[in-house]
Tab-separated table of N, CA and C and ligand atoms in Angstrom:
chain	number	residue	atom	x	y	z
A	1	MET	N	-29.052	-41.334	-21.984
A	1	MET	CA	-28.858	-40.107	-21.172
A	1	MET	C	-29.436	-38.894	-21.918
A	2	THR	N	-30.297	-38.197	-21.252
A	2	THR	CA	-30.919	-37.033	-21.899
A	2	THR	C	-30.004	-35.823	-21.846
A	3	THR	N	-30.153	-34.982	-22.805
A	3	THR	CA	-29.274	-33.811	-22.878
A	3	THR	C	-29.934	-32.581	-22.257
A	4	HIS	N	-31.241	-32.651	-22.097
A	4	HIS	CA	-31.925	-31.475	-21.534
A	4	HIS	C	-32.591	-31.807	-20.196
A	5	GLY	N	-31.826	-32.396	-19.315
A	5	GLY	CA	-32.373	-32.746	-17.997
A	5	GLY	C	-32.381	-31.533	-17.084
A	6	PRO	N	-33.051	-31.702	-15.934
A	6	PRO	CA	-33.101	-30.602	-14.952
A	6	PRO	C	-31.727	-30.335	-14.351
A	7	ASP	N	-31.229	-29.164	-14.603
A	7	ASP	CA	-29.886	-28.831	-14.090
A	7	ASP	C	-29.961	-27.999	-12.817
A	8	ALA	N	-31.004	-28.242	-12.036
A	8	ALA	CA	-31.165	-27.463	-10.809
A	8	ALA	C	-30.120	-27.865	-9.772
A	9	GLU	N	-29.645	-29.111	-9.921
A	9	GLU	CA	-28.653	-29.571	-8.946
A	9	GLU	C	-27.259	-29.094	-9.307
A	10	VAL	N	-27.138	-28.549	-10.485
A	10	VAL	CA	-25.830	-28.058	-10.926
A	10	VAL	C	-25.582	-26.677	-10.316
A	11	PRO	N	-24.518	-26.554	-9.539
A	11	PRO	CA	-24.203	-25.248	-8.939
A	11	PRO	C	-23.823	-24.232	-9.991
A	12	PRO	N	-24.226	-23.011	-9.795
A	12	PRO	CA	-23.894	-21.953	-10.760
A	12	PRO	C	-22.398	-21.713	-10.790
A	13	PRO	N	-21.898	-21.310	-11.924
A	13	PRO	CA	-20.459	-21.043	-12.062
A	13	PRO	C	-20.059	-19.857	-11.192
A	14	PRO	N	-18.848	-19.905	-10.651
A	14	PRO	CA	-18.365	-18.796	-9.813
A	14	PRO	C	-18.289	-17.504	-10.604
A	15	PRO	N	-18.706	-16.409	-9.994
A	15	PRO	CA	-18.658	-15.113	-10.684
A	15	PRO	C	-17.232	-14.713	-11.038
A	16	ALA	N	-17.062	-14.304	-12.258
A	16	ALA	CA	-15.725	-13.892	-12.684
A	16	ALA	C	-15.418	-12.491	-12.163
A	17	ALA	N	-14.162	-12.206	-12.036
A	17	ALA	CA	-13.721	-10.882	-11.581
A	17	ALA	C	-14.296	-10.556	-10.213
A	18	HIS	N	-14.333	-11.564	-9.380
A	18	HIS	CA	-14.859	-11.344	-8.028
A	18	HIS	C	-13.742	-10.902	-7.089
A	19	ARG	N	-12.542	-11.308	-7.436
A	19	ARG	CA	-11.409	-10.952	-6.574
A	19	ARG	C	-10.903	-9.544	-6.890
A	20	ALA	N	-10.518	-8.863	-5.878
A	20	ALA	CA	-9.968	-7.522	-6.090
A	20	ALA	C	-8.525	-7.644	-6.575
A	21	PRO	N	-8.182	-6.878	-7.559
A	21	PRO	CA	-6.821	-6.926	-8.098
A	21	PRO	C	-5.798	-6.495	-7.055
A	22	GLU	N	-4.874	-7.396	-6.780
A	22	GLU	CA	-3.867	-7.052	-5.781
A	22	GLU	C	-2.770	-6.208	-6.424
A	23	PRO	N	-2.358	-5.177	-5.737
A	23	PRO	CA	-1.293	-4.319	-6.267
A	23	PRO	C	0.029	-5.063	-6.318
A	24	ALA	N	0.725	-4.896	-7.404
A	24	ALA	CA	2.007	-5.569	-7.543
A	24	ALA	C	3.034	-4.943	-6.615
A	25	GLY	N	3.303	-5.634	-5.529
A	25	GLY	CA	4.251	-5.071	-4.567
A	25	GLY	C	5.682	-5.291	-5.012
A	26	GLY	N	6.470	-4.281	-4.860
A	26	GLY	CA	7.866	-4.438	-5.232
A	26	GLY	C	8.361	-3.297	-6.084
A	27	GLY	N	8.592	-2.172	-5.475
A	27	GLY	CA	9.176	-1.068	-6.227
A	27	GLY	C	8.178	0.020	-6.550
A	28	GLU	N	7.229	0.243	-5.649
A	28	GLU	CA	6.299	1.341	-5.877
A	28	GLU	C	6.686	2.545	-5.019
A	29	PRO	N	7.067	3.645	-5.672
A	29	PRO	CA	7.505	4.834	-4.938
A	29	PRO	C	6.403	5.390	-4.044
A	30	ALA	N	5.154	5.258	-4.482
A	30	ALA	CA	4.041	5.801	-3.713
A	30	ALA	C	3.851	5.030	-2.411
A	31	CYS	N	4.230	3.740	-2.462
A	31	CYS	CA	4.033	2.908	-1.284
A	31	CYS	C	5.166	3.096	-0.283
A	32	MET	N	6.167	3.857	-0.672
A	32	MET	CA	7.319	4.068	0.211
A	32	MET	C	7.024	5.140	1.249
A	33	LEU	N	5.953	5.873	1.006
A	33	LEU	CA	5.634	6.975	1.912
A	33	LEU	C	5.288	6.468	3.306
A	34	HIS	N	4.664	5.306	3.352
A	34	HIS	CA	4.268	4.781	4.655
A	34	HIS	C	5.446	4.180	5.395
A	35	LEU	N	6.590	4.132	4.704
A	35	LEU	CA	7.784	3.595	5.346
A	35	LEU	C	8.623	4.707	5.962
A	36	VAL	N	8.268	5.928	5.631
A	36	VAL	CA	9.013	7.059	6.179
A	36	VAL	C	8.432	7.446	7.538
A	37	CYS	N	9.282	7.497	8.523
A	37	CYS	CA	8.833	7.830	9.867
A	37	CYS	C	8.326	9.281	9.920
A	38	PRO	N	7.108	9.465	10.381
A	38	PRO	CA	6.545	10.813	10.465
A	38	PRO	C	7.173	11.622	11.595
A	39	ASP	N	7.926	10.953	12.414
A	39	ASP	CA	8.497	11.624	13.575
A	39	ASP	C	9.908	12.122	13.305
A	40	CYS	N	10.739	11.243	12.758
A	40	CYS	CA	12.131	11.633	12.508
A	40	CYS	C	12.473	11.620	11.027
A	41	GLY	N	11.564	11.098	10.230
A	41	GLY	CA	11.783	11.135	8.785
A	41	GLY	C	12.706	10.048	8.291
A	42	ARG	N	12.915	9.046	9.116
A	42	ARG	CA	13.814	7.978	8.694
A	42	ARG	C	13.057	6.953	7.853
A	43	LEU	N	13.712	6.466	6.804
A	43	LEU	CA	13.102	5.451	5.954
A	43	LEU	C	13.355	4.069	6.541
A	44	ALA	N	12.268	3.347	6.727
A	44	ALA	CA	12.391	2.021	7.315
A	44	ALA	C	13.202	1.105	6.413
A	45	ASP	N	14.015	0.273	7.008
A	45	ASP	CA	14.856	-0.636	6.231
A	45	ASP	C	14.008	-1.744	5.617
A	46	GLU	N	13.134	-2.308	6.442
A	46	GLU	CA	12.304	-3.404	5.957
A	46	GLU	C	11.063	-2.859	5.264
A	47	HIS	N	10.630	-3.590	4.254
A	47	HIS	CA	9.470	-3.145	3.474
A	47	HIS	C	8.194	-3.280	4.304
A	48	GLY	N	8.172	-4.268	5.172
A	48	GLY	CA	6.953	-4.493	5.952
A	48	GLY	C	7.073	-3.955	7.363
A	49	ALA	N	7.966	-3.008	7.561
A	49	ALA	CA	8.163	-2.441	8.882
A	49	ALA	C	6.917	-1.668	9.315
A	50	ARG	N	6.541	-1.842	10.573
A	50	ARG	CA	5.341	-1.163	11.063
A	50	ARG	C	5.699	-0.105	12.091
A	51	SER	N	6.965	-0.075	12.436
A	51	SER	CA	7.400	0.948	13.378
A	51	SER	C	8.813	1.388	13.031
A	52	CYS	N	9.121	2.607	13.403
A	52	CYS	CA	10.443	3.145	13.096
A	52	CYS	C	11.507	2.422	13.913
A	53	SER	N	12.580	2.041	13.217
A	53	SER	CA	13.646	1.316	13.904
A	53	SER	C	14.606	2.281	14.583
A	54	ARG	N	14.334	3.560	14.423
A	54	ARG	CA	15.231	4.556	15.005
A	54	ARG	C	14.652	5.127	16.301
A	55	CYS	N	13.397	5.620	16.184
A	55	CYS	CA	12.789	6.226	17.361
A	55	CYS	C	11.620	5.382	17.889
A	56	GLY	N	11.220	4.399	17.102
A	56	GLY	CA	10.179	3.501	17.563
A	56	GLY	C	8.772	4.007	17.332
A	57	ALA	N	8.652	5.092	16.590
A	57	ALA	CA	7.330	5.631	16.318
A	57	ALA	C	6.588	4.731	15.330
A	58	PRO	N	5.285	4.558	15.538
A	58	PRO	CA	4.504	3.721	14.624
A	58	PRO	C	4.385	4.351	13.253
A	59	LEU	N	4.646	3.539	12.228
A	59	LEU	CA	4.560	4.048	10.861
A	59	LEU	C	3.106	4.016	10.390
A	60	PRO	N	2.723	4.986	9.575
A	60	PRO	CA	1.365	5.041	9.045
A	60	PRO	C	1.099	3.848	8.143
A	61	ASP	N	-0.150	3.389	8.168
A	61	ASP	CA	-0.500	2.236	7.357
A	61	ASP	C	-0.806	2.666	5.929
A	62	CYS	N	-0.245	1.915	4.980
A	62	CYS	CA	-0.433	2.277	3.572
A	62	CYS	C	-1.786	1.783	3.061
A	63	GLY	N	-2.264	0.679	3.661
A	63	GLY	CA	-3.521	0.096	3.207
A	63	GLY	C	-4.726	0.896	3.682
A	64	PRO	N	-5.906	0.430	3.310
A	64	PRO	CA	-7.136	1.113	3.716
A	64	PRO	C	-7.415	0.964	5.203
B	1	ZN	ZN1	11.466	7.576	13.632
């Protein structure tokens, strides 16, 4: 077996640091802003709430 054979069939290694760093969810005060209802100012009970449970107003999205 030769050690310097044609390695064209060998797929290139996956690029490192290709994934975007995910923010550690769980206790970020800055991320709580999107949980506050812009209409009545109520803080959503659930972390993933998308609408106010009090007046039903849609909560602003924290993501891009
Ligand atoms: Zn509300």
